[in-house]
Amino acid sequence: MSPYDPSAFPPFAVTVDLVVLTVRRHALCALAVRRGEPPFQGRWALPGGFVRADEDLSAAAARELVEETGLCAHDPDSPVQANGAHLEQLATYGDPKRDPRMRVVSVAHLALAPDLPAPRPGGDAHSARWAPVEALLHQGGYGREGEQAAPLAFDHAQILADGVERARSKIEYSSLATAFCPPEFTVGELRRVYEAVWGVALDPRNFHRKVTGTPGFLVPTGGTTTRQGGRPAQLFRAGGATLLNPPMLRPDA
Amino acid sequence: MSPYDPSAFPPFAVTVDLVVLTVRRHALCALAVRRGEPPFQGRWALPGGFVRADEDLSAAAARELVEETGLCAHDPDSPVQANGAHLEQLATYGDPKRDPRMRVVSVAHLALAPDLPAPRPGGDAHSARWAPVEALLHQGGYGREGEQAAPLAFDHAQILADGVERARSKIEYSSLATAFCPPEFTVGELRRVYEAVWGVALDPRNFHRKVTGTPGFLVPTGGTTTRQGGRPAQLFRAGGATLLNPPMLRPDA
DNA sequence: GTGTTTATCGTCAGGCAGACGACTATGATC
DNA sequence: GATCATAGTCGTCTGCCTGACGATAAACAC
């Protein structure tokens, strides 16, 4: 067969789904939207949508991110911009039965964002919220208001689990944890990011030595914080280094 | 718009492309096929093909791998089988202009295989060969027979570069380097795999201490090799461990 | 002031990696 | 057979990094 005969290959729908992670109140949270239509009507799902005819995959992901959160994705090569989130491709899911209606291949992306005031319910989503990943992943967990959480729609639980695992491993050997922080942050805030993502407690003294001793990870801005209780902390910005060598190892793992 | 109206989303062709890597004569080599049709007729490309209507992405990749090389992919959960290769999803490439004829989204996969007798020219490919990745990646490099190597077709140079980088980093913290080796191998053979993939020289003594001291990485089979020149070496099989902790760090990097 | 909280600096022991010496066991060469 | 070249294996030493943890500093609450 000619591989270029338009009738010789099956047509697919291609979507992007987003795993948008942030740290809120010491917990790793993901953005979830409630589905307004069948299948899985009323169930929580990851935000996403169809890739347009003349749109790159990363552009589609960035567009969905803006629609859902108002966040601008910045690519790693450009300088950090305000309100920017890290965005990268995660994996592609194409089980023939993952969508009961038709053949859909979804290119999942992972976004890491600082804590946002509130999920913006604009765009397609009828309602959106931040939910702790544990509650979303473990069927039978309870949401914030106490309602029983049903499993995520489609294969989104698997996608979310893969995204969380990617984030957990990637902050080990890269400076990506700063993507969870505002433009200026303290060592303690960065440590609480690691603790929330990994779900462990870290020694503040060893953590401080490690991150301040890694060249290019943090650059002091000169300012300090006045915060409730405790000695004021030095403020830092993310440095130019993207890879941590040696890595920040999580306990046990 | 309704996201489920079949006319509401653009149709895509979905393919899988394969980065098949092996180590031959101390060099990291990739499988390349020569294109028999335009566009890029006569140029080298990565093997690949369309995903079938009712076929999972990984199944399509495994099918293409068999067609091109005769290798059976084994998923990481099942026990290692003879003539098996490691296969994993790499990334998805969907630039609207990556194929001049139509909109094609390609889900690239990475395969790692032991050195094979010869590329099997069966299947669609008119001709196939193993080529050092350096020759394939650097435009203007020269092939084995001295002919000038043209750049790979489509965005396959980028895909190959991403696959090579994935392999280079993954053998750091996993036992995947054994996928380049036959079922039984010596520490020296494994070291030469690392040296070929990374393009560096490693200290044989420190390497031996590291790999034999990592629990679950290697299990001795009891046998030894009779090889030309040098003291016979102990034979090993790949152990059950998949993650190396602490990792095998490549020099500098 | 006293207590609490958080940030930051220091110290010490253990583990691991790089550099490298030494010994072993084979084939090749004279 | 002696010697050499080659490759594998075992040890030693040193420096760096990390985990455990003591001590000090600077804010707030009472």
Coordinates of C-alpha atoms in Angstrom, one line a residue, chain B residues 89-222:
Chain B
Q89 CA 7.6 5.5 24.5
L90 CA 9.9 8.4 23.8
A91 CA 7.9 11.5 22.8
T92 CA 5.3 12.7 20.3
Y93 CA 6.1 15.0 17.4
G94 CA 3.2 17.0 15.9
D95 CA 4.5 20.1 14.2
P96 CA 1.8 21.0 11.5
K97 CA 4.6 21.2 8.9
R98 CA 6.6 18.2 9.9
D99 CA 5.1 16.2 6.9
P100 CA 4.6 18.3 3.8
R101 CA 1.6 16.2 2.6
M102 CA -0.7 16.2 5.6
R103 CA -1.1 16.5 9.3
V104 CA 0.8 13.6 10.9
V105 CA 1.4 13.1 14.5
S106 CA 4.2 10.7 15.3
V107 CA 4.5 8.9 18.6
A108 CA 8.2 8.1 18.7
H109 CA 9.4 5.0 20.6
L110 CA 12.9 4.1 21.8
A111 CA 14.1 0.5 21.4
L112 CA 17.4 -0.8 22.8
A113 CA 18.7 -4.1 21.4
P114 CA 21.8 -6.2 21.7
D115 CA 24.1 -6.3 18.7
L116 CA 22.3 -8.1 15.9
P117 CA 23.8 -10.1 13.0
A118 CA 22.5 -7.8 10.3
P119 CA 19.5 -5.6 9.7
R120 CA 16.7 -7.6 8.2
P121 CA 15.6 -5.9 5.1
G122 CA 12.1 -7.5 5.2
G123 CA 9.0 -5.5 5.7
D124 CA 8.3 -2.3 3.9
A125 CA 11.9 -1.0 4.0
H126 CA 13.7 -1.2 0.7
S127 CA 17.0 -1.2 2.5
A128 CA 18.0 -0.8 6.1
R129 CA 21.2 -0.5 7.9
W130 CA 22.9 0.2 11.2
A131 CA 24.6 3.6 11.2
P132 CA 26.6 5.3 13.9
V133 CA 24.4 8.0 15.5
E134 CA 27.1 10.6 15.0
A135 CA 27.0 10.0 11.3
L136 CA 23.3 10.2 11.2
L137 CA 23.0 13.3 13.3
H138 CA 25.8 15.4 12.0
Q139 CA 25.0 16.6 8.5
G140 CA 28.1 16.2 6.3
G141 CA 29.3 13.2 8.2
Y142 CA 30.4 10.2 6.2
G143 CA 28.8 6.8 6.2
R144 CA 30.6 3.5 6.4
E145 CA 31.3 3.3 2.7
G146 CA 32.4 6.8 2.5
E147 CA 29.4 8.4 1.0
Q148 CA 28.3 11.7 2.2
A149 CA 25.4 11.3 4.6
A150 CA 22.4 13.6 3.9
P151 CA 20.3 14.7 6.9
L152 CA 17.6 12.4 8.0
A153 CA 14.1 12.8 6.5
F154 CA 11.4 14.8 8.2
D155 CA 12.2 15.8 11.8
H156 CA 13.9 12.4 12.3
A157 CA 17.2 14.0 13.3
Q158 CA 15.5 15.6 16.2
I159 CA 13.7 12.4 17.2
L160 CA 17.0 10.5 17.0
A161 CA 18.8 13.1 19.1
D162 CA 16.0 12.9 21.7
G163 CA 16.2 9.1 21.7
V164 CA 20.0 9.1 22.1
E165 CA 19.8 11.6 24.9
R166 CA 17.1 9.5 26.6
A167 CA 19.3 6.4 26.4
R168 CA 22.3 8.3 27.6
S169 CA 20.6 9.6 30.7
K170 CA 18.6 6.5 31.4
I171 CA 21.5 4.1 31.7
E172 CA 22.7 6.4 34.5
Y173 CA 20.0 5.5 36.9
S174 CA 18.6 2.3 35.6
S175 CA 19.9 -1.1 34.6
L176 CA 18.8 -0.5 31.0
A177 CA 22.4 -0.8 29.7
T178 CA 21.9 -4.6 30.0
A179 CA 19.4 -4.3 27.2
F180 CA 22.3 -3.7 24.8
C181 CA 23.9 -7.0 26.0
P182 CA 23.2 -10.6 25.1
P183 CA 21.5 -12.7 27.8
E184 CA 24.9 -13.5 29.3
F185 CA 27.7 -11.0 29.3
T186 CA 30.8 -9.9 31.2
V187 CA 31.5 -6.8 33.2
G188 CA 33.8 -5.7 30.5
E189 CA 31.1 -6.0 27.8
L190 CA 28.8 -4.0 29.9
R191 CA 31.4 -1.4 30.5
R192 CA 32.0 -1.1 26.7
V193 CA 28.3 -0.5 26.3
Y194 CA 28.5 2.5 28.7
E195 CA 31.6 3.7 27.0
A196 CA 30.0 3.5 23.6
V197 CA 26.7 5.2 24.6
W198 CA 28.4 8.0 26.6
G199 CA 31.4 8.3 24.3
V200 CA 33.8 8.3 27.2
A201 CA 36.4 6.0 28.7
L202 CA 35.6 4.5 32.1
D203 CA 38.0 3.1 34.7
P204 CA 37.6 -0.7 34.5
R205 CA 38.3 -1.2 38.2
N206 CA 35.9 1.4 39.5
F207 CA 33.3 0.2 37.1
H208 CA 33.7 -3.4 38.2
R209 CA 33.4 -2.4 41.8
K210 CA 30.3 -0.3 41.1
V211 CA 28.3 -2.8 39.1
T212 CA 29.1 -5.8 41.1
G213 CA 28.5 -3.9 44.3
T214 CA 25.0 -2.7 43.3
P215 CA 22.5 -5.3 44.7
G216 CA 20.2 -6.8 42.1
F217 CA 22.0 -5.3 39.1
L218 CA 24.0 -8.4 38.0
V219 CA 23.7 -12.0 39.0
P220 CA 26.6 -14.4 38.3
T221 CA 25.7 -17.4 36.1
G222 CA 28.8 -19.3 37.3

